[in-house]
C-alpha positions as MATLAB code, in Angstrom:
seq = 'MLYDLSLHMGYIYDTPASGARHIMRLMPLSLPNRQRLIAGSIKVLPTPDEQAHFTDFFEHPATSFLVRAPHEKLDIRMQARVQVESHSITADFSPLLAELPDEIAGVWSLKPDAPHHFLGNSPRLLETRAISDYAKVRAESSLTVLQIATALCTQIYRDFTYDAEATTVDTTPLEAFQLKSGVCQDFVHVMILALRSLGIPAGYVSGFLRTIPPPGKERLEGADAMHAWVRVWCGETIGWVELDPTNNIPAGTDHIVVAYGRDYSDVAPVIGVLKSYGGQRAVQAVDVVPLS';
ca = [
     -72.238  -23.463   53.302;
     -72.560  -25.812   56.578;
     -73.835  -29.281   56.315;
     -74.271  -32.183   59.035;
     -73.938  -35.435   56.973;
     -75.053  -39.058   57.511;
     -74.134  -42.136   55.554;
     -75.520  -45.763   56.424;
     -74.193  -48.462   54.111;
     -74.800  -52.069   54.859;
     -74.428  -55.477   53.326;
     -76.812  -58.590   54.312;
     -75.330  -61.906   53.053;
     -76.850  -65.062   52.164;
     -74.729  -67.315   54.508;
     -72.751  -65.628   57.299;
     -69.351  -64.089   56.520;
     -66.314  -64.284   58.415;
     -62.511  -63.454   58.279;
     -63.635  -60.100   56.460;
     -61.328  -57.453   55.825;
     -62.052  -54.311   54.367;
     -60.773  -50.895   53.566;
     -62.891  -47.680   53.973;
     -62.726  -44.374   52.385;
     -65.941  -42.503   53.789;
     -65.217  -39.737   55.648;
     -65.008  -36.169   53.883;
     -61.612  -34.530   53.463;
     -60.457  -31.266   54.562;
     -59.204  -29.075   51.804;
     -57.568  -25.674   51.730;
     -59.877  -22.877   50.381;
     -62.459  -25.907   49.307;
     -63.752  -27.294   52.242;
     -63.093  -28.199   56.131;
     -63.753  -31.397   58.118;
     -65.025  -29.862   61.360;
     -65.917  -33.439   63.102;
     -66.505  -37.093   61.995;
     -67.173  -40.277   63.134;
     -67.655  -43.985   61.699;
     -69.270  -46.945   63.547;
     -68.763  -50.725   62.269;
     -70.922  -53.700   63.346;
     -70.121  -55.950   64.329;
     -67.337  -54.431   66.051;
     -63.951  -54.879   64.307;
     -61.284  -57.615   65.796;
     -58.634  -55.177   64.278;
     -58.569  -51.554   62.847;
     -56.018  -49.391   61.339;
     -55.619  -46.349   60.038;
     -53.361  -45.304   56.994;
     -53.004  -42.588   54.280;
     -53.175  -43.785   50.383;
     -51.259  -42.369   47.499;
     -53.516  -39.637   46.740;
     -53.301  -38.429   50.427;
     -56.848  -39.723   51.485;
     -57.373  -41.134   54.990;
     -58.506  -44.854   54.670;
     -59.394  -47.470   57.877;
     -58.718  -50.833   57.459;
     -60.521  -53.523   59.887;
     -61.036  -57.288   60.448;
     -64.026  -58.989   61.470;
     -63.281  -62.777   62.120;
     -66.346  -64.281   63.544;
     -69.244  -65.114   61.277;
     -72.035  -62.717   60.845;
     -75.108  -62.093   58.561;
     -74.624  -58.190   57.920;
     -72.122  -55.731   58.046;
     -73.325  -52.162   59.418;
     -71.238  -49.135   58.736;
     -72.679  -45.666   59.616;
     -70.702  -42.497   59.156;
     -71.729  -38.713   60.446;
     -69.847  -35.521   59.719;
     -70.302  -31.850   59.891;
     -68.565  -30.253   57.180;
     -68.025  -26.396   55.946;
     -67.909  -25.844   52.104;
     -66.550  -22.926   50.496;
     -67.729  -21.520   46.947;
     -64.816  -21.814   44.647;
     -66.753  -20.733   40.967;
     -64.258  -20.157   38.271;
     -64.896  -16.574   37.051;
     -62.508  -16.691   34.023;
     -61.337  -19.016   31.636;
     -57.416  -18.924   31.192;
     -56.995  -22.675   29.993;
     -54.767  -23.222   27.126;
     -56.136  -24.556   23.436;
     -56.006  -28.141   23.002;
     -52.914  -28.138   20.970;
     -50.860  -25.995   23.590;
     -51.875  -28.665   26.656;
     -49.332  -31.019   25.927;
     -46.377  -28.328   26.274;
     -48.173  -27.180   30.016;
     -48.121  -30.627   31.095;
     -44.394  -31.500   30.251;
     -43.569  -28.276   32.201;
     -45.003  -29.878   35.518;
     -42.005  -31.777   37.006;
     -43.945  -32.685   39.967;
     -44.880  -36.482   40.503;
     -47.312  -35.575   43.378;
     -50.566  -36.996   43.995;
     -52.211  -34.090   42.046;
     -49.863  -34.136   39.387;
     -51.565  -34.254   35.932;
     -49.184  -37.027   34.493;
     -51.237  -39.561   36.699;
     -54.587  -38.929   35.164;
     -53.581  -39.165   31.195;
     -53.221  -42.981   30.563;
     -54.838  -46.178   31.041;
     -56.041  -47.098   34.657;
     -57.428  -50.291   36.372;
     -61.019  -49.539   35.246;
     -60.502  -47.375   32.330;
     -58.879  -48.761   29.113;
     -58.810  -46.789   25.540;
     -61.837  -47.180   24.052;
     -62.492  -45.980   20.151;
     -66.359  -45.780   20.286;
     -65.464  -43.397   23.051;
     -62.296  -41.605   21.712;
     -64.378  -40.847   18.557;
     -67.481  -39.523   20.607;
     -64.777  -37.148   21.913;
     -63.097  -36.025   18.988;
     -66.326  -34.558   17.299;
     -66.468  -32.067   20.312;
     -62.843  -31.059   20.071;
     -62.962  -28.149   17.739;
     -59.113  -26.456   17.510;
     -60.648  -23.097   18.036;
     -62.005  -24.157   21.912;
     -60.053  -23.988   25.027;
     -59.328  -27.129   27.258;
     -62.201  -25.555   29.607;
     -64.607  -25.529   26.712;
     -64.051  -28.781   25.292;
     -64.585  -30.202   28.967;
     -67.737  -28.093   29.498;
     -69.162  -29.270   26.043;
     -68.495  -32.853   26.787;
     -70.177  -32.444   30.147;
     -73.266  -31.051   28.548;
     -73.235  -33.596   25.774;
     -73.141  -36.535   27.958;
     -75.920  -35.008   30.213;
     -77.999  -35.021   27.056;
     -77.336  -38.148   25.689;
     -77.414  -40.408   28.470;
     -80.455  -41.432   30.913;
     -80.152  -41.739   34.635;
     -81.178  -45.011   35.372;
     -80.337  -46.599   38.716;
     -81.326  -50.135   37.505;
     -79.438  -49.761   34.084;
     -75.801  -50.777   35.283;
     -74.159  -52.412   37.832;
     -70.959  -51.227   39.895;
     -68.754  -53.713   37.351;
     -70.412  -52.434   34.232;
     -67.957  -51.412   31.781;
     -67.710  -47.654   30.300;
     -68.146  -49.118   26.788;
     -71.324  -51.065   28.157;
     -72.566  -47.858   29.587;
     -71.726  -45.730   26.357;
     -73.940  -48.195   24.372;
     -76.778  -48.364   26.665;
     -76.631  -44.606   26.984;
     -77.930  -44.752   30.593;
     -76.534  -45.674   34.166;
     -75.529  -43.747   37.337;
     -72.928  -41.219   38.009;
     -70.099  -43.643   38.236;
     -70.893  -44.216   34.410;
     -71.376  -40.999   33.437;
     -68.098  -40.082   34.901;
     -66.026  -43.105   33.450;
     -67.468  -42.033   30.082;
     -66.310  -38.599   30.239;
     -62.708  -39.320   31.770;
     -62.093  -41.839   29.037;
     -63.429  -39.231   26.569;
     -60.961  -36.512   28.024;
     -58.150  -38.665   28.239;
     -58.466  -39.715   24.934;
     -57.841  -35.849   23.963;
     -54.981  -36.005   26.126;
     -56.805  -33.872   28.762;
     -55.973  -35.052   32.223;
     -59.091  -36.127   33.993;
     -59.768  -37.830   37.417;
     -62.501  -39.369   39.270;
     -63.936  -37.594   42.374;
     -66.101  -39.395   44.966;
     -68.488  -37.500   47.522;
     -71.890  -36.347   48.435;
     -74.475  -33.998   46.993;
     -77.036  -31.818   49.328;
     -80.139  -33.417   49.797;
     -82.119  -31.140   50.150;
     -82.059  -28.378   47.237;
     -81.827  -24.502   47.875;
     -85.466  -22.664   47.429;
     -86.837  -22.209   43.803;
     -84.176  -25.476   42.703;
     -84.528  -28.765   41.234;
     -83.093  -31.541   43.267;
     -79.990  -32.920   41.923;
     -79.505  -36.715   40.350;
     -77.528  -38.757   42.764;
     -78.182  -36.811   46.017;
     -79.795  -40.201   47.792;
     -76.361  -42.118   48.015;
     -72.987  -41.338   47.268;
     -72.063  -39.230   44.177;
     -69.279  -38.704   41.906;
     -68.111  -36.098   39.151;
     -65.030  -35.354   37.255;
     -61.904  -33.234   37.847;
     -60.113  -31.749   34.535;
     -56.841  -30.584   34.598;
     -57.101  -26.889   32.462;
     -53.644  -25.816   32.582;
     -51.069  -24.683   35.169;
     -53.027  -21.244   35.422;
     -56.363  -22.661   36.244;
     -55.015  -26.242   37.727;
     -58.098  -28.517   38.184;
     -61.604  -27.811   37.632;
     -64.431  -30.049   38.643;
     -67.481  -30.475   36.554;
     -70.739  -32.927   37.018;
     -71.665  -34.626   34.246;
     -74.781  -35.951   35.881;
     -76.463  -32.918   36.418;
     -74.744  -30.469   33.907;
     -73.188  -28.044   36.486;
     -69.634  -27.213   37.949;
     -69.068  -28.848   41.358;
     -70.059  -26.036   43.789;
     -71.060  -25.829   47.570;
     -73.611  -28.469   46.920;
     -70.668  -30.887   46.150;
     -68.623  -32.352   49.158;
     -65.335  -34.487   48.390;
     -64.386  -37.713   49.941;
     -61.830  -38.797   47.684;
     -59.859  -38.030   44.502;
     -58.600  -40.957   42.003;
     -57.992  -42.094   38.488;
     -61.127  -44.169   38.433;
     -63.522  -45.849   40.862;
     -61.045  -48.377   42.135;
     -59.184  -45.575   43.673;
     -62.342  -44.233   45.736;
     -64.476  -47.034   46.056;
     -66.040  -46.318   49.829;
     -65.970  -49.893   50.865;
     -63.569  -52.779   49.243;
     -62.481  -56.116   50.699;
     -62.657  -59.857   51.046;
     -64.429  -62.244   53.039;
     -65.243  -66.179   53.471;
     -68.898  -66.833   52.014;
     -70.986  -68.225   49.475;
     -74.058  -67.281   48.046;
     -75.232  -63.795   47.136;
     -75.341  -60.693   49.088;
     -77.607  -57.373   49.178;
     -76.202  -53.788   49.025;
     -78.389  -50.965   51.190;
     -77.245  -47.237   51.281;
     -78.776  -43.919   52.441;
     -77.458  -40.400   52.529;
     -78.745  -37.693   54.104;
     -76.835  -34.217   53.309;
     -78.507  -31.502   55.300;
     -77.780  -27.759   55.440;
     -77.503  -25.538   58.595;
     -78.959  -22.403   58.796;
];
């Protein structure tokens, strides 16, 4: 699939902000046998006084910029053309849950995609008893790691209601779990915690969804803004598998990857600090249009 992607992200401040320094992770990745970034550009207004590009620990390109002068709003626009390849799983060669620790121990690498980074607590994800108990019910000894992950994905989809007004970016996984509602970030954080509580490495994927569905198919939840889904390490043979609990599907050609991390804190599209007071309002619009 070939897509033209556009993103508008903005922040409107109650009082002018100054000395604003931000980091952006917005451009889709080029990934072997998965997707290719053909071209892309990002425009920021006001024009930054300083700008630098770097690669973070998880090997994602990021941009740091500084705006010194007072400004009432920050406007970010990204455009890209991306080619996405099919990468469906044809067979389940993942181990039983009891066999997974031996396979993890057999991985000596500490590269960014090593499963060891995705097992314990991370900045936004601390072990939570209620979510651990929720996971144990679905961890039958006769099931493979992939079967358990798929069952959790389906159960979260059935138990939770997609509601953009129910939570905020700072809602904890436990709060979302108790509400049984939220957005993709909440679904993903709950699923990651559930998997890690079973000893299954799991991480966060940020990206975009196809905006216009194929003929005869329903529109996916989360297509109006940046989306998130889960990556699960299913043993040495299969490796990483990506599942979307918001829509109860494997990530496929409708999913475009921007960044991988342990949780949202590693992949936040825009983070930063600024001098101001009062509140702010965020706006976001996304279009992912397939090309014939």
